[in-house]
mmCIF file of C-alpha atoms (C1' of nucleotides) in Angstrom:
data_model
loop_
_atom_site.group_PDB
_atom_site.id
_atom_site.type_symbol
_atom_site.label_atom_id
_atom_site.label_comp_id
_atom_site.label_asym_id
_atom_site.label_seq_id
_atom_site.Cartn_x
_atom_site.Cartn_y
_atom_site.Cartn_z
ATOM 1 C CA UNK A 264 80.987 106.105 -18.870
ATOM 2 C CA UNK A 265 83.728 103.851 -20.673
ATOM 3 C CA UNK A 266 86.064 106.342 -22.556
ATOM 4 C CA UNK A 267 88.828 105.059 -24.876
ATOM 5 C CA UNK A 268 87.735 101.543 -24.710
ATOM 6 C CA UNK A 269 88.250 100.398 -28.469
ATOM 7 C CA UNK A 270 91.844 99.110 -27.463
ATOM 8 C CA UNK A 271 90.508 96.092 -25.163
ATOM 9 C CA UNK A 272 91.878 92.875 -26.023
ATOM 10 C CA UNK A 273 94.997 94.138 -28.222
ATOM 11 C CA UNK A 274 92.937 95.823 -30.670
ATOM 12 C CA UNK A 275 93.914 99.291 -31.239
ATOM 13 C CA UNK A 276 92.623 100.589 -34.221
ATOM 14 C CA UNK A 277 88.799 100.639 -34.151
ATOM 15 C CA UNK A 278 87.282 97.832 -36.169
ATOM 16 C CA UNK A 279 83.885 97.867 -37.255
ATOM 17 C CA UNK A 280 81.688 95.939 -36.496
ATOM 18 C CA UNK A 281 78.659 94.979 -38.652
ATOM 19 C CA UNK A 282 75.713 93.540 -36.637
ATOM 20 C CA UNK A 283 74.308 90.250 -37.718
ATOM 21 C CA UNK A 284 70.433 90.150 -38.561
ATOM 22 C CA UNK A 285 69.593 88.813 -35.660
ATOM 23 C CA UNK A 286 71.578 91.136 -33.380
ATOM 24 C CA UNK A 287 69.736 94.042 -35.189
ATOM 25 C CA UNK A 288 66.314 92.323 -34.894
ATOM 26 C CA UNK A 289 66.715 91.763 -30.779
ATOM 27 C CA UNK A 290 67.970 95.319 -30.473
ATOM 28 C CA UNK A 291 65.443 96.864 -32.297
ATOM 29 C CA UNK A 292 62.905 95.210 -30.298
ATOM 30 C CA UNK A 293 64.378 95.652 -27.020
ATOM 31 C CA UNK A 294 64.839 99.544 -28.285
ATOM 32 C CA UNK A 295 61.206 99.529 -29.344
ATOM 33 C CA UNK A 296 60.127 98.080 -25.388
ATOM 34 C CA UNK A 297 62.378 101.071 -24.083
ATOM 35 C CA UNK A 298 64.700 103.416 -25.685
ATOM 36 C CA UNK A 299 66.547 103.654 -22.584
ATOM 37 C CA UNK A 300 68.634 100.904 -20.986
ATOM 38 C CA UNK A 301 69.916 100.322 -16.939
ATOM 39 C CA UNK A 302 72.814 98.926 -16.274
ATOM 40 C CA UNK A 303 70.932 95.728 -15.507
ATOM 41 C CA UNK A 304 69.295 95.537 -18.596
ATOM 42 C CA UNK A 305 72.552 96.864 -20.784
ATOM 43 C CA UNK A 306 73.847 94.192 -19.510
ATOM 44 C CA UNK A 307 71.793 91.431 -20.168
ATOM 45 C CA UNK A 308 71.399 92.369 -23.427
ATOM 46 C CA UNK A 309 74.876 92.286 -24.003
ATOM 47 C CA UNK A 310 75.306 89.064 -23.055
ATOM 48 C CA UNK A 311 72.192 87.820 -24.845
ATOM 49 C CA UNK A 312 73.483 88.941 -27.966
ATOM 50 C CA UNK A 313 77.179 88.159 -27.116
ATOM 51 C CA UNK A 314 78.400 91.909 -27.518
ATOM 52 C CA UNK A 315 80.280 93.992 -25.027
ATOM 53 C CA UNK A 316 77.744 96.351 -23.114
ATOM 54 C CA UNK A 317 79.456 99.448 -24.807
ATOM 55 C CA UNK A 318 78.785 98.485 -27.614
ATOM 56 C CA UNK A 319 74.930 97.884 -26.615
ATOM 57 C CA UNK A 320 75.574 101.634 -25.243
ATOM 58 C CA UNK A 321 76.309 102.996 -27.987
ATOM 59 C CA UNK A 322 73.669 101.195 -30.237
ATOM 60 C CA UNK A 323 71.261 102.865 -28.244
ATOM 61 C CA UNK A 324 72.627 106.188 -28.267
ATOM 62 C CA UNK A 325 73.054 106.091 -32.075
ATOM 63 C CA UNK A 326 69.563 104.893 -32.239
ATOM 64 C CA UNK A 327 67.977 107.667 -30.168
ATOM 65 C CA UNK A 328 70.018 110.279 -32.710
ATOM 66 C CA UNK A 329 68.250 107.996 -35.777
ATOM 67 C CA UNK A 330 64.830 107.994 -33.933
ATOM 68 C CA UNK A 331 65.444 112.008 -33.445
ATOM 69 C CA UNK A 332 65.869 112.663 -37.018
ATOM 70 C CA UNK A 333 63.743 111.246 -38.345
ATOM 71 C CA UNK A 334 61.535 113.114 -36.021
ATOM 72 C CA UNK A 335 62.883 116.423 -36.685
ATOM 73 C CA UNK A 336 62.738 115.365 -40.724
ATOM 74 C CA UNK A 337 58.846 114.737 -40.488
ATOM 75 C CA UNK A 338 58.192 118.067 -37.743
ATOM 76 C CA UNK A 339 60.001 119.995 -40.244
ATOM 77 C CA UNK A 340 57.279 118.060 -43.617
ATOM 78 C CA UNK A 341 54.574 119.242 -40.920
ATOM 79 C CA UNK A 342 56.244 123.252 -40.883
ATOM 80 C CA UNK A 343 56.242 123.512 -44.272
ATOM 81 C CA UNK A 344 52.586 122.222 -44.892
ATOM 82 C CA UNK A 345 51.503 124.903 -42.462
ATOM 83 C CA UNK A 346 53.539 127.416 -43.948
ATOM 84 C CA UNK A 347 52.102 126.635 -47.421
ATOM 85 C CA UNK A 348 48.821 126.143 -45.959
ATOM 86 C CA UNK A 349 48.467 129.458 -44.155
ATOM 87 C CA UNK A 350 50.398 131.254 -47.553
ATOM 88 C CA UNK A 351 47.215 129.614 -49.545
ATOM 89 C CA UNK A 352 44.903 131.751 -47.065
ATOM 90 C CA UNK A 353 46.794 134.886 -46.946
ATOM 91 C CA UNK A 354 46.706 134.916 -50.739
ATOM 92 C CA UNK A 355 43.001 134.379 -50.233
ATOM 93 C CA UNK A 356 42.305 136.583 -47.642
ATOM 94 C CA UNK A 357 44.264 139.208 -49.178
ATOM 95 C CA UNK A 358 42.439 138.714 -52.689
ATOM 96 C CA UNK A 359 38.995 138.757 -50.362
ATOM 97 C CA UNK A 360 40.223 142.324 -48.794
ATOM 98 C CA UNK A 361 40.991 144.058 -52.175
ATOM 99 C CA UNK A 362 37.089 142.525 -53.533
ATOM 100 C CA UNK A 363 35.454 144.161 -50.291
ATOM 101 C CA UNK A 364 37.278 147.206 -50.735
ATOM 102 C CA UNK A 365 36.018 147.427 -54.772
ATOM 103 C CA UNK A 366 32.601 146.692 -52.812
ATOM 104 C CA UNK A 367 32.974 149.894 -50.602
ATOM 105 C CA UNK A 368 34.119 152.110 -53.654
ATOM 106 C CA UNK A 369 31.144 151.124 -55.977
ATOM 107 C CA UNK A 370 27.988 150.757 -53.575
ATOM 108 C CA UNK A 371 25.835 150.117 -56.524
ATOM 109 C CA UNK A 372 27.155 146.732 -56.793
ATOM 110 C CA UNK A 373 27.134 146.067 -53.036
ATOM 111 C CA UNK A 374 23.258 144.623 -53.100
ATOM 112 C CA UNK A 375 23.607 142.228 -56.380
ATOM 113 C CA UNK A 376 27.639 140.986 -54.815
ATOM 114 C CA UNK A 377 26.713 137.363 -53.316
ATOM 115 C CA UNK A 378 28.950 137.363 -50.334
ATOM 116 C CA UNK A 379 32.476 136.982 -50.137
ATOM 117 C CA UNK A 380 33.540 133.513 -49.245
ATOM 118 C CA UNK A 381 34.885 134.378 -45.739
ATOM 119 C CA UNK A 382 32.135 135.771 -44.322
ATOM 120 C CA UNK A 383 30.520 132.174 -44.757
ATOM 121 C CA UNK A 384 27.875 130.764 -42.373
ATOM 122 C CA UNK A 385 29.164 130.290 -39.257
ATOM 123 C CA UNK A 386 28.942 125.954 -38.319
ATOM 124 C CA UNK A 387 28.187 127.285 -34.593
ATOM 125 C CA UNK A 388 25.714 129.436 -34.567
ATOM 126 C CA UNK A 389 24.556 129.241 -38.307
ATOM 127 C CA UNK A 390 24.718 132.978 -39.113
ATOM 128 C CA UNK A 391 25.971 135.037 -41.981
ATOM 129 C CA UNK A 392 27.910 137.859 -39.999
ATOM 130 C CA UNK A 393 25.158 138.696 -37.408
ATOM 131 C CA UNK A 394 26.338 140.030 -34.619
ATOM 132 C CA UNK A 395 25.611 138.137 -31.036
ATOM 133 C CA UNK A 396 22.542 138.985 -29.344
ATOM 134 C CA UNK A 397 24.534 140.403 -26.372
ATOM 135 C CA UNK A 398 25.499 143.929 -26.969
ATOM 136 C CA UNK A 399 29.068 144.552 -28.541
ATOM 137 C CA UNK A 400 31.665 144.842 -26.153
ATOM 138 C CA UNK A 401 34.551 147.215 -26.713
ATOM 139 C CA UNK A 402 35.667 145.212 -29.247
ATOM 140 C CA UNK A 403 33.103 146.683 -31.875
ATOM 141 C CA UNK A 404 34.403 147.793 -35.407
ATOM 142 C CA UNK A 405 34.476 150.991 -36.616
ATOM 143 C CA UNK A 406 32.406 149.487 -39.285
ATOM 144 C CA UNK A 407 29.469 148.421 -36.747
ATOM 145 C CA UNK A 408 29.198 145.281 -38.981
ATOM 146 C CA UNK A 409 32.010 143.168 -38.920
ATOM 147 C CA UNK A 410 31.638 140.222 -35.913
ATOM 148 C CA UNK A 411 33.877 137.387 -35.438
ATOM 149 C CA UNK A 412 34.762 135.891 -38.278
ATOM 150 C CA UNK A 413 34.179 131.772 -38.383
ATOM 151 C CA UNK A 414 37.797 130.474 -39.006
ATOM 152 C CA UNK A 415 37.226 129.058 -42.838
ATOM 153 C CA UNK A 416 39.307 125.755 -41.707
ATOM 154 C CA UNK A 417 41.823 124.778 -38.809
ATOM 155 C CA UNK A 418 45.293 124.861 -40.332
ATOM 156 C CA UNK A 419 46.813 122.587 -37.460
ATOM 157 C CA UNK A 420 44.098 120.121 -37.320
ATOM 158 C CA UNK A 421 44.056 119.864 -41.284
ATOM 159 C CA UNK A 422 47.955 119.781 -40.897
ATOM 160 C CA UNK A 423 47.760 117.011 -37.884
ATOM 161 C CA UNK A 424 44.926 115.468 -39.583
ATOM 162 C CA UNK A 425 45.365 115.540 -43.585
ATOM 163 C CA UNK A 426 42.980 112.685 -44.249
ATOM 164 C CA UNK A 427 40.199 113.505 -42.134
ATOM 165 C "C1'" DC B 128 70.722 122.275 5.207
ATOM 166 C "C1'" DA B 129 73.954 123.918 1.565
ATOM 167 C "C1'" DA B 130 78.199 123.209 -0.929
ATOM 168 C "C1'" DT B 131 81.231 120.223 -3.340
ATOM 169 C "C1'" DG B 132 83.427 116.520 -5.793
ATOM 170 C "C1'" DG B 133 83.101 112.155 -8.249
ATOM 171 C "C1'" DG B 134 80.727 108.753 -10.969
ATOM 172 C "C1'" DC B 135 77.401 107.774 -14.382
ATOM 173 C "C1'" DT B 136 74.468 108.702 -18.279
ATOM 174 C "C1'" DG B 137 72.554 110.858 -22.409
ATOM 175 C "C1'" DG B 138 72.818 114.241 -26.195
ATOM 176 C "C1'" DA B 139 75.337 116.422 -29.825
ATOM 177 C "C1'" DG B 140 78.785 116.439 -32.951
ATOM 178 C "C1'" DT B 141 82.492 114.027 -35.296
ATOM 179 C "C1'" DT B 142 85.331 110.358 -37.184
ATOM 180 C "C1'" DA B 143 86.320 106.093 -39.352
ATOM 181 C "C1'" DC B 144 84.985 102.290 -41.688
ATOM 182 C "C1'" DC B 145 81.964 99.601 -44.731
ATOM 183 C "C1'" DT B 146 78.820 98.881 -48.570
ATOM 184 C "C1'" DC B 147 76.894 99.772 -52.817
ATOM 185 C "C1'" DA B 148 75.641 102.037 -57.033
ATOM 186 C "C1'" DA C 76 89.320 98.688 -60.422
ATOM 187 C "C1'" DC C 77 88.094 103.065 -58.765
ATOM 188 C "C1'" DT C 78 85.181 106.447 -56.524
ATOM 189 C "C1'" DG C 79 81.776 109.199 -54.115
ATOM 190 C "C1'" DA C 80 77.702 108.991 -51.224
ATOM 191 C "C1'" DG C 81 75.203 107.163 -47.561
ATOM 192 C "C1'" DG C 82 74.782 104.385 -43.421
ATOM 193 C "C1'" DT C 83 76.365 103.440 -39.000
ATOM 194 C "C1'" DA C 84 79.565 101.803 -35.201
ATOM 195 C "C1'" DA C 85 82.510 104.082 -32.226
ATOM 196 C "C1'" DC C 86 84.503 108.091 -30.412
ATOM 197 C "C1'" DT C 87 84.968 112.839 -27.786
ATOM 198 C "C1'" DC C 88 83.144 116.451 -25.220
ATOM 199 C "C1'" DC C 89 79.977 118.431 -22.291
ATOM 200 C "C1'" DA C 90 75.944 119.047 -19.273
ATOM 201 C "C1'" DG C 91 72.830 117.238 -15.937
ATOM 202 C "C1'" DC C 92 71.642 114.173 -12.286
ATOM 203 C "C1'" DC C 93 72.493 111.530 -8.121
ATOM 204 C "C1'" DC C 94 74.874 110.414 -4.042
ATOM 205 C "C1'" DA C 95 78.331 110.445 -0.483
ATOM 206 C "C1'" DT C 96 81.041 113.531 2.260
#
DNA sequence: CAATGGGCTGGAGTTACCTCA
DNA sequence: ACTGAGGTAACTCCAGCCCAT
């Protein structure tokens, strides 16, 4: 790699440089073809847009760090929308747990209760909590009732897929 | 075949300069 | 005219890879 090369041609204090329009255009559409450059094509480029190839270097590199970011800035957006998201359903789920438990203290109520949203139909199968028609496995509840509970929604796909 | 040293490159972090509100 | 913030070109340092020895 070049080190120290900002005193070439008598200049020792490093100037700025501002890149024309056009300059900025060509890279970002070379960057956009690939965000990687070989020597060959560092090259070219450099003399296409009549820079020195460090300089084309080190546009690159700064625009991988950009690119990065900005990555990092929207992966972080998608974190916290989870985080909110799944906070929503532990405030729900938690609010569902202290309903069922009223339920188990005051059976009189149990038979006029409609059911709590969670145990919802299942899409798949179409079932309000019924167990499978195999027998249960070792992973029966104490209960003898609860089964698999249908996920209410998919926090990463609604996360990936807000709109849909 | 493994070890080693040198050259090259990219990433991360920083600095210096420029622009603009 | 001055100033602080933000953007970015250019820098340093380091790690990883490749290749010749």
């Amino acid at each position: 790699m070049e080190r120290g090369s900002d005193e070439e041609d008598g200049e020792t204090s490093r100037k700025k440089l501002r890149l024309s329009k056009d300059q900025s255009v060509i890279l970002e559409e070379s960057f956009k073809e690939h965000n990687t450059l070989n020597p060959k094509q560092k090259l070219a480029l450099a003399k296409r847009l009549g820079l020195r190839p460090r300089q084309v270097e080190v546009w690159f590199q700064n625009r991988r760090a950009r690119t990065k970011l900005k990555q990092t800035e929207v992966d972080c957006e998608f974190l916290k929308r989870c985080c909110e998201n799944l906070t929503e359903e532990n405030r729900r789920l938690q609010k569902e747990v202290q309903e069922l438990r009223a339920l188990k203290l005051s059976p009189q109520f149990y038979m006029q209760m409609t059911p709590p949203t969670t145990l919802t139909m299942c899409p798949s199968c179409e079932r309000v909590g019924a167990p499978p028609s195999s027998s249960s496995g070792p992973t029966s509840t104490p209960m003898g009732q609860a089964q698999p509970r249908p996920m209410p929604f998919n926090l990463w796909a609604n996360a990936l897929h807000p709109r849909s």
